[in-house]
Short mmCIF file of C-alpha atoms and ligand atoms in Angstrom, two decimals:
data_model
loop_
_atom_site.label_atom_id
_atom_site.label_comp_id
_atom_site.label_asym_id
_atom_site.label_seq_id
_atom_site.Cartn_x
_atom_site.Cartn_y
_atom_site.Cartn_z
CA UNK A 20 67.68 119.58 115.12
CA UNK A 21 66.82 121.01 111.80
CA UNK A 22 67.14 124.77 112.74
CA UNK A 23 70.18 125.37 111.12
CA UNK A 24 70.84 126.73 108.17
CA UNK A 25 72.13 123.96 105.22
CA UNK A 26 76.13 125.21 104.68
CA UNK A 27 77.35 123.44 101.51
CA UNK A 28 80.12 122.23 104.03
CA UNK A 29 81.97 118.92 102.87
CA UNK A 30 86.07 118.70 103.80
CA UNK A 31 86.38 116.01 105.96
CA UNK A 32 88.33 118.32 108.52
CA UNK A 33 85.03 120.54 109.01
CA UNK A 34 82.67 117.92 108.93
CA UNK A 35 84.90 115.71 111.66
CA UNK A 36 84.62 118.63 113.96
CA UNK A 37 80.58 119.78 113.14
CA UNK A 38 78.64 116.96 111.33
CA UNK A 39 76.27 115.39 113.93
CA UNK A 40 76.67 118.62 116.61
CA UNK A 41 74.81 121.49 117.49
CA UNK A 42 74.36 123.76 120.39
CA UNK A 43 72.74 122.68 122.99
CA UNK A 44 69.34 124.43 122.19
CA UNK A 45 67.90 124.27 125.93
CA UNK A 46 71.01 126.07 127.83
CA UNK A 47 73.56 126.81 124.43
CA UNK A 48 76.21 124.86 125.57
CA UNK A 49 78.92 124.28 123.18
CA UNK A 50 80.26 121.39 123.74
CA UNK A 51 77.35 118.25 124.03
CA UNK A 52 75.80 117.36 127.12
CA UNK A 53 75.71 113.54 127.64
CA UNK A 54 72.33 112.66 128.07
CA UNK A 55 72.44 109.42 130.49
CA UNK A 56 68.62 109.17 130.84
CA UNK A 57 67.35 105.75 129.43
CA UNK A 58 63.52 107.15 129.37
CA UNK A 59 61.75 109.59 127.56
CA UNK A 60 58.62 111.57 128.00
CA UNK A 61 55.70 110.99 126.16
CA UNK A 62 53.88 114.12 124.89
CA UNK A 63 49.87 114.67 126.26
CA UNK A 64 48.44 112.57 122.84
CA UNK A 65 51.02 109.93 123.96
CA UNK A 66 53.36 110.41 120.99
CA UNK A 67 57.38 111.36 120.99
CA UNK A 68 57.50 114.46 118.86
CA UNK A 69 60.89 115.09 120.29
CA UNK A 70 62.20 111.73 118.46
CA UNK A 71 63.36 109.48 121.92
CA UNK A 72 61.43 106.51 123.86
CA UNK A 73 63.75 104.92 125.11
CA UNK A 74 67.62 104.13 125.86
CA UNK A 75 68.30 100.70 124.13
CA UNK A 76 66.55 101.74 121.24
CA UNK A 77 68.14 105.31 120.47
CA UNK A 78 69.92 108.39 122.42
CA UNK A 79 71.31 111.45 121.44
CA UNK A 80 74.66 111.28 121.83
CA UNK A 81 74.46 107.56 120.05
CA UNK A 82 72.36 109.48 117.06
CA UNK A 83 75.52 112.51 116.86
CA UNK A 84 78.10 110.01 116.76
CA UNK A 85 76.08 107.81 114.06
CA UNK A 86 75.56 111.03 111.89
CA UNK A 87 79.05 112.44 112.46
CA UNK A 88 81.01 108.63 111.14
CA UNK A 89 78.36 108.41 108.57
CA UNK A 90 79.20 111.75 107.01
CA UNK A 91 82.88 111.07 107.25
CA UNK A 92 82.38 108.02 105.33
CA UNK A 93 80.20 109.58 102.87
CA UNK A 94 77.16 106.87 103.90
CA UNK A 95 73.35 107.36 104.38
CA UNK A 96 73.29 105.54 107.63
CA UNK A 97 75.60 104.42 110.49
CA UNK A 98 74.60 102.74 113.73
CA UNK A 99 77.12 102.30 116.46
CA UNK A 100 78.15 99.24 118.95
CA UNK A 101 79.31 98.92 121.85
CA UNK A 102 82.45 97.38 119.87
CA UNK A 103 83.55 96.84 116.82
CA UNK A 104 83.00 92.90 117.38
CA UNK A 105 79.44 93.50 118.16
CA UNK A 106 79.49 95.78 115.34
CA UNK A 107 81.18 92.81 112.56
CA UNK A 108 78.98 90.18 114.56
CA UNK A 109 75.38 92.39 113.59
CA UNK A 110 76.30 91.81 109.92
CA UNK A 111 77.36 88.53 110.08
CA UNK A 112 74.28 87.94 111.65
CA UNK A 113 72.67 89.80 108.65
CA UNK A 114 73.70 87.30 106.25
CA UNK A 115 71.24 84.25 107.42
CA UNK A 116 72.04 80.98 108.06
CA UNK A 117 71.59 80.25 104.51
CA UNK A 118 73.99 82.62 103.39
CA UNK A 119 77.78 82.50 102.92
CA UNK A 120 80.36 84.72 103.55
CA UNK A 121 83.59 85.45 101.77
CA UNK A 122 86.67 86.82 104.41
CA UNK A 123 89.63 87.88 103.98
CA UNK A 124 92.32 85.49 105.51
CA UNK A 125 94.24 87.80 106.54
CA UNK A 126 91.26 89.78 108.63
CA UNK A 127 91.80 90.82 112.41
CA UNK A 128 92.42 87.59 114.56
CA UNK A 129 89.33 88.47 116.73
CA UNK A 130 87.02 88.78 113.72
CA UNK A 131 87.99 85.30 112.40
CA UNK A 132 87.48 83.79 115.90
CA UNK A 133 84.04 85.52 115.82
CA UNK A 134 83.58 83.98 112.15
CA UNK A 135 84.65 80.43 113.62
CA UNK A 136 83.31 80.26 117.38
CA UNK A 137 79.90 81.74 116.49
CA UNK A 138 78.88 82.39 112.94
CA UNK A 139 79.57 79.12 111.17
CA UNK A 140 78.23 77.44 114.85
CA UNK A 141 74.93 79.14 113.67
CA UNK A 142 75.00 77.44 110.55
CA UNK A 143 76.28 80.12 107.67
CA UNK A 144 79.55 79.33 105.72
CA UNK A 145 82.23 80.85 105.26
CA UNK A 146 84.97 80.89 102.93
CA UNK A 147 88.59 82.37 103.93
CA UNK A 148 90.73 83.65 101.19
CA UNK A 149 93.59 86.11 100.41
CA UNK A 150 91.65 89.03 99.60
CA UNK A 151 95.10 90.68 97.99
CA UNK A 152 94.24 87.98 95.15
CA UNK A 153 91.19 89.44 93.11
CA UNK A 154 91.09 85.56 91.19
CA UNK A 155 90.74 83.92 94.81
CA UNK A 156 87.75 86.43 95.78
CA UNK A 157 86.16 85.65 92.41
CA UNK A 158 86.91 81.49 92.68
CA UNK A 159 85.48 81.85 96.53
CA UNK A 160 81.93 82.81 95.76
CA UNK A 161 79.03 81.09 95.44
CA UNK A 162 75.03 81.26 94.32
CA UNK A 163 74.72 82.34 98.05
CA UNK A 164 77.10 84.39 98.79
CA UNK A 165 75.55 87.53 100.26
CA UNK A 166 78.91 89.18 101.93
CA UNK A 167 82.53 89.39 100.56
CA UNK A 168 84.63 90.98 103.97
CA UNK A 169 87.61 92.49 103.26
CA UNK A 170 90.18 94.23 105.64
CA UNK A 171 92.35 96.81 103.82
CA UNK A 172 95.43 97.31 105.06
CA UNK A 173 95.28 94.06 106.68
CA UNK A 174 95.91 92.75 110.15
CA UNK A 175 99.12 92.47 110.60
CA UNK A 176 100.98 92.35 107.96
CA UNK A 177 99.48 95.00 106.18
CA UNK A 178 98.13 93.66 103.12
CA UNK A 179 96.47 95.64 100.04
CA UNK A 180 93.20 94.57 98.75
CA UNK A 181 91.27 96.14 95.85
CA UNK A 182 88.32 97.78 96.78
CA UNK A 183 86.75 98.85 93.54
CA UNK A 184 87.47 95.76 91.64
CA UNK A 185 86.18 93.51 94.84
CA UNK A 186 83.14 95.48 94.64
CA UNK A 187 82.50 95.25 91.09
CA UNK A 188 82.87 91.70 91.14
CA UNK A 189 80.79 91.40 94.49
CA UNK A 190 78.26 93.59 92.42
CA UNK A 191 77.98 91.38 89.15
CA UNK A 192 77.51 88.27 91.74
CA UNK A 193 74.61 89.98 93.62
CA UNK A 194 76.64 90.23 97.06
CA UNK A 195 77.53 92.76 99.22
CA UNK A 196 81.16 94.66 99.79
CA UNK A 197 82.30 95.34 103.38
CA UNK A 198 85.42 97.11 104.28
CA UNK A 199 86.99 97.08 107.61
CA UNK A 200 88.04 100.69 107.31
CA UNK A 201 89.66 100.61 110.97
CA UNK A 202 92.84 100.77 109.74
CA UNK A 203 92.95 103.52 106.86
CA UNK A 204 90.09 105.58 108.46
CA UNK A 205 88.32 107.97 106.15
CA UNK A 206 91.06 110.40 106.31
CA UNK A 207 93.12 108.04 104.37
CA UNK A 208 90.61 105.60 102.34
CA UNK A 209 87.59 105.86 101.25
CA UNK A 210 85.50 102.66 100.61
CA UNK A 211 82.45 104.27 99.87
CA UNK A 212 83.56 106.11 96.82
CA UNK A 213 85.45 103.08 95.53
CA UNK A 214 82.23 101.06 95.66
CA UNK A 215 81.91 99.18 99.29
CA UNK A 216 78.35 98.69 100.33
CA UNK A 217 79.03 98.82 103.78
CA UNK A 218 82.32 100.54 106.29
CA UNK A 219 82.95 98.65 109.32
CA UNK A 220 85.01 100.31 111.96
CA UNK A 221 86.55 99.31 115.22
CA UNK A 222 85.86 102.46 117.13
CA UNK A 223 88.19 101.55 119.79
CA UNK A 224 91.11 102.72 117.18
CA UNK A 225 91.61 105.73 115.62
CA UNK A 226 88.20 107.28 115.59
CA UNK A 227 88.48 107.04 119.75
CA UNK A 228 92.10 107.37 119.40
CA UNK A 229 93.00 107.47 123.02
CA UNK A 230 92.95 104.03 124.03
CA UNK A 231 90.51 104.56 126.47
CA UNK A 232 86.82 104.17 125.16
CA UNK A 233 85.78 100.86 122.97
CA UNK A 234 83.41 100.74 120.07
CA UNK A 235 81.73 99.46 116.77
CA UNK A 236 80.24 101.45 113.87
CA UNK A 237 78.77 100.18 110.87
CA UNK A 238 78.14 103.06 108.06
CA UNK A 239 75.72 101.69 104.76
CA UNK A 240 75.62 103.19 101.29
CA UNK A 241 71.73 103.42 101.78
CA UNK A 242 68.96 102.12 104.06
CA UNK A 243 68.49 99.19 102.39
CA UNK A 244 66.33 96.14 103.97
CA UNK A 245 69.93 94.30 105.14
CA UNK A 246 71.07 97.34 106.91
CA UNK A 247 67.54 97.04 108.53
CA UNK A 248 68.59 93.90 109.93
CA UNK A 249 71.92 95.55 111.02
CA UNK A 250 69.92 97.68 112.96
CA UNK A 251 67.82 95.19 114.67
CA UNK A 252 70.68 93.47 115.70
CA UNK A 253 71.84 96.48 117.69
CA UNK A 254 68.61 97.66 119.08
CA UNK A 255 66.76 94.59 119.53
CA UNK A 256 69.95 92.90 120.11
CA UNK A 257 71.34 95.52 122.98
CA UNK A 258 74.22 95.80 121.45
CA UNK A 259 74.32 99.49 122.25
CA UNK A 260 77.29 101.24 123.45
CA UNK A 261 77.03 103.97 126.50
CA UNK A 262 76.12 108.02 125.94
CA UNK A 263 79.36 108.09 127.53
CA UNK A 264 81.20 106.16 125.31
CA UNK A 265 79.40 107.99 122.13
CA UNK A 266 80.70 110.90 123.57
CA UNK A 267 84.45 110.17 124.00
CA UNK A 268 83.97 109.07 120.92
CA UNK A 269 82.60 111.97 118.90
CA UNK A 270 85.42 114.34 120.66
CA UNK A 271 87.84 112.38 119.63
CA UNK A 272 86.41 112.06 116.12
CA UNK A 273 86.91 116.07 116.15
CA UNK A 274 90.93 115.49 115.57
CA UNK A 275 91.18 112.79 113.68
CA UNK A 276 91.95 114.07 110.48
CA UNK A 277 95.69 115.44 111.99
CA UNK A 278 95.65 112.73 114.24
CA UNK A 279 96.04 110.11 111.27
CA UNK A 280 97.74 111.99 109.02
CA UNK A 281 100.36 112.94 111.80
CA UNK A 282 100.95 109.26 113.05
CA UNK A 283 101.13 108.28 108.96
CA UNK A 284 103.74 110.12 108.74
CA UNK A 285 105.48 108.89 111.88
CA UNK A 286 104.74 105.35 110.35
CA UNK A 287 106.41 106.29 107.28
CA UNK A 288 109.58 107.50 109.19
CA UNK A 289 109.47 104.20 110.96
CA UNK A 290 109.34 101.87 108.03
CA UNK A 291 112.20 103.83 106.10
CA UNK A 292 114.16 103.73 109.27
CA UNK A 293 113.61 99.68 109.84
CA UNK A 294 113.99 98.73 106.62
CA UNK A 295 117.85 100.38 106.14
CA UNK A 296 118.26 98.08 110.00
CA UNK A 297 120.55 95.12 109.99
CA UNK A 298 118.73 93.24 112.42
CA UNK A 299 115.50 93.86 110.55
CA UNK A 300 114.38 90.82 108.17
CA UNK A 301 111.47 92.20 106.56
CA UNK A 302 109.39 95.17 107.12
CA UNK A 303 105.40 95.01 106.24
CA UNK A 304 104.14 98.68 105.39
CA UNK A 305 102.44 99.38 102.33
CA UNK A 306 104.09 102.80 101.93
CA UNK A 307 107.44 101.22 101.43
CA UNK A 308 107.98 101.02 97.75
CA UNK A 309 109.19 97.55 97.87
CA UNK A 310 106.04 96.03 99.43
CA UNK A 311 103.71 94.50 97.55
CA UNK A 312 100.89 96.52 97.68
CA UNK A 313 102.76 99.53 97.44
CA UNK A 314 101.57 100.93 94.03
CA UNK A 315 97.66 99.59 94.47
CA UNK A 316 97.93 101.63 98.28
CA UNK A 317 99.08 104.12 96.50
CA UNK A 318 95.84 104.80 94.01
CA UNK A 319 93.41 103.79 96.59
CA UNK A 320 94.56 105.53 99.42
CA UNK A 321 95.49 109.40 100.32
CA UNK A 322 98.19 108.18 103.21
CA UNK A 323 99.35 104.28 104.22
CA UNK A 324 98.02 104.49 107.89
CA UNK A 325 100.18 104.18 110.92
CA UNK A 326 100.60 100.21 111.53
CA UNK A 327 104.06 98.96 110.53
CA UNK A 328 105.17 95.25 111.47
CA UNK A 329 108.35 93.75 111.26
CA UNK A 330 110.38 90.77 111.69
CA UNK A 331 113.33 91.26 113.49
CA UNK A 332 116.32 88.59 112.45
CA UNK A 333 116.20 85.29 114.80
CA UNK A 334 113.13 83.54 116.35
CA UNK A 335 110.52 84.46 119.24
CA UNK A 336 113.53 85.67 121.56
CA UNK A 337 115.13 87.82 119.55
CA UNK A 338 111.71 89.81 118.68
CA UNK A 339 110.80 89.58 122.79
CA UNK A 340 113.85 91.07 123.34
CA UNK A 341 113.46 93.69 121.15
CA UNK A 342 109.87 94.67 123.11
CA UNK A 343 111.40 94.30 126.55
CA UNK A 344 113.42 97.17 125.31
CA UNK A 345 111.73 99.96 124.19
CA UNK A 346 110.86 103.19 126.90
CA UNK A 347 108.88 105.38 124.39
CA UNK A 348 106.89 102.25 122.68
CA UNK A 349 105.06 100.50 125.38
CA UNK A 350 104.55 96.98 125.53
CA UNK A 351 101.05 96.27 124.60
CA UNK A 352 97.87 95.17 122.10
CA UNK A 353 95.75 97.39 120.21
CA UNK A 354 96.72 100.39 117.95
CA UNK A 355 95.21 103.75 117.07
CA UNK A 356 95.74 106.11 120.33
CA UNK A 357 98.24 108.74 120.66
CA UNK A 358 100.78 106.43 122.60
CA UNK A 359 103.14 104.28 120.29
CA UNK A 360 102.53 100.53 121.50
CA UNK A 361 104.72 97.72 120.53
CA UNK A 362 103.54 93.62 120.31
CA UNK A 363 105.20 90.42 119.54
CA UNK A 364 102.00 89.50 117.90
CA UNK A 365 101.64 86.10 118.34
CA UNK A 366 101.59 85.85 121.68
CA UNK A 367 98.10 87.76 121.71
CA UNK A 368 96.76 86.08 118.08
CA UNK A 369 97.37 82.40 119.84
CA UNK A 370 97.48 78.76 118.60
CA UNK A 371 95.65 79.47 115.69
CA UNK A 372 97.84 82.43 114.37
CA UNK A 373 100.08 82.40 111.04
CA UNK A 374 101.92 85.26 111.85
CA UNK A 375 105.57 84.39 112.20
CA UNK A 376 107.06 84.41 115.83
CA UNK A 377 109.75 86.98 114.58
CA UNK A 378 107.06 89.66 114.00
CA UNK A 379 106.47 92.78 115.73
CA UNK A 380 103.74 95.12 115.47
CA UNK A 381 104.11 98.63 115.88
CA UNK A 382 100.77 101.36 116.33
CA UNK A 383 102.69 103.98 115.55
CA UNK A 384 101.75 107.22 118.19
CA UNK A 385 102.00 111.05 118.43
CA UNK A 386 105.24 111.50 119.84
CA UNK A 387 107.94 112.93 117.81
CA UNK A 388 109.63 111.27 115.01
CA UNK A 389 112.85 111.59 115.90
CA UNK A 390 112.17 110.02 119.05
CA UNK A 391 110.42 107.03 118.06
CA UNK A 392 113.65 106.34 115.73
CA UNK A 393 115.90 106.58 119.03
CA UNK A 394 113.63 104.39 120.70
CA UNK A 395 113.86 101.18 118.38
CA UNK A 396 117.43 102.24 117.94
CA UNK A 397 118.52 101.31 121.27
CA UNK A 398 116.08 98.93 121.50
CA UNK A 399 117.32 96.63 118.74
CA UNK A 400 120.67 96.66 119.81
CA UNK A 401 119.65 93.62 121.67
CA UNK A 402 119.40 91.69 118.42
C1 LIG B 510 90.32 95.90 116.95
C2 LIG B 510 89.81 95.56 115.61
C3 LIG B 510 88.56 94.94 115.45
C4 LIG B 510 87.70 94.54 116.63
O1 LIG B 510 87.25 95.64 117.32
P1 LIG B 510 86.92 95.65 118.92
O2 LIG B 510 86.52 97.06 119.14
O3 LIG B 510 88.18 95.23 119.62
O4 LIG B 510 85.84 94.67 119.14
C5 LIG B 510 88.14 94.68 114.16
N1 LIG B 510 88.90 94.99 113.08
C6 LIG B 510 90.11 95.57 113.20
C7 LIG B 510 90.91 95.87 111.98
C8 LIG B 510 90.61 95.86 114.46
O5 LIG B 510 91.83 96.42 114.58
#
């Protein structure tokens, strides 16, 4: 730490494969060692020069990931979760229990169960509105409003909020912006530069990107005394995730910049492919020039991400059958790995979801195009 030389290095491809890294000083081992020891030793006058105490409360491979996402999203700080619940639930938490919070409506299913079966049980309020509506944001806060929560693209049917005029308006009422980057990523989107306070991410996405490691991050424009508190939560909360898990994490951080823009493009294929469908009612995907928040996605974002959800013509069985079809998209929750997953998502959002029983969401993978586009070929032949 601190031995090497200051490169004026700042593309995001270069700083997703070095920012938070170095070789290994002790043995000069490239790639990280992942330090699994929970305790530290103390140095003769009983201090810890070398920065660690104890596991709960920091570890290195924790401290490279936190560096390496808060780089990426051009923040001072980041501090990682062992989810990205635990990560959402540490600024909710943040807020107070005299605070309110503004969400968007159309936010991540688990994150408004979160916001119902524990936040407002603890006594904050919350307000949900259509963040796509800048006039609904404004008529939603109050004197104490501390956090406006927006999810851009939304979750799932891919909704485009404003960043910069959210934030400008959370600015002139004394709250805070927070963007649920997991989506966009900062290969695509940038929430910092546009005027967010805060980036939320679901690690578990596309920053682990291999559907096999789960995780939280929350990156702040500065150390301010609320990101304090978003700190407490995770150390004197536990809410720590594994050196392991940092670790998966950080290599997989390494690709991400072709991983997203490769799967964008995929997504893009997709949508122009389902949209020219017969059996397709309506496609969501903000890249299509017909959706709504085509031409806002469009300044505010470098790529449209690789979620695309559909409605298929008929009802619940038509869209089931669709899924029972596929052999390159498997049948399954989640996005952001290298597989292409489909999901009738209702079944998964349950009895409190709005999503229509037609819809399918697709996390749109690695594989080749071409094949995708076979795949949902045959498969909606059913309908
Ligand atoms: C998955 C997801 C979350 C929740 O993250 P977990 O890691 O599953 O706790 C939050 N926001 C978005 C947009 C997500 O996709």
């Amino acid at each position: 730490m601190g031995k090497k030389k200051k490169k004026p290095v700042e593309h995001l491809e270069t700083l997703a494969v070095h920012a938070g890294r170095d070789v290994d000083p002790a043995t000069g081992a490239v790639a990280p060692p992942i330090h699994l020891s929970t305790t530290y030793q103390r140095d003769a006058d009983g201090g810890y020069q070398r920065g660690f105490n104890y596991g709960r409360d920091d570890n290195p491979n924790r401290r490279s990931l936190e560096t390496c996402i808060a780089k990426l999203e051009g923040g001072e700080s980041a501090a990682c979760f062992g989810s990205g619940t635990g990560a959402a639930l540490s600024v909710f938490n943040a807020v107070g229990t005299d605070g309110h919070i503004v969400a968007g409506r159309d936010a991540y299913h688990g994150i408004l169960r979160t916001l119902e079966s524990l936040v407002e049980r603890w006594g904050t309020a919350i307000t949900l509105v259509d963040t796509s509506n800048i006039d609904a944001v404004s008529d939603a806060i109050q004197g104490n409003t501390r956090l406006i929560w927006v999810e851009t693209p939304s979750n799932p049917t891919l909704k485009i909020s404003n960043i910069a005029k959210i934030a400008e308006l959370a600015h002139t009422r004394s709250a805070f912006l927070i963007c649920d980057n997991t989506f966009a990523t900062p290969v695509l989107q940038k929430p910092r530069s546009l005027g967010a306070d805060f980036v939320m991410h679901s690690t578990t996405k596309y920053m682990g990107g291999h559907s096999d490691v789960t995780g939280g991050a929350i990156v702040c424009e500065k150390e301010n005394e609320f990101f304090e508190r978003v700190v407490d939560f995770q150390k004197k909360g536990g809410a720590v995730p594994s050196p392991f898990d940092c670790w998966l994490i950080l290599r997989s951080v390494a690709t991400l910049p072709y991983r997203m823009r490769a799967q964008s493009d995929n997504a893009l294929l997709v949508a122009h492919y389902l949209v020219a469908h017969d059996a397709v009612d309506k496609v969501f995907y903000p890249g299509l020039p017909g959706n709504d928040g085509f031409r806002l996605a469009t300044k505010q974002m470098s790529g449209y991400g690789a979620v695309v959800s559909f409605c298929v013509k008929g009802e619940r069985e038509e869209a089931m059958a669709v899924a029972a079809r596929t052999r390159v998209f498997i049948r399954a929750t989640s996005l952001g790995g290298v597989e292409s997953l489909i999901e009738h998502r209702k079944s998964i959002e349950g009895e409190y979801s709005r999503t229509p029983e037609s819809l399918l969401r697709l996390s749109v993978g690695l594989e080749h195009g071409d094949d995708l586009i076979d795949d949902l070929q045959q498969a909606l032949k059913s309908v």
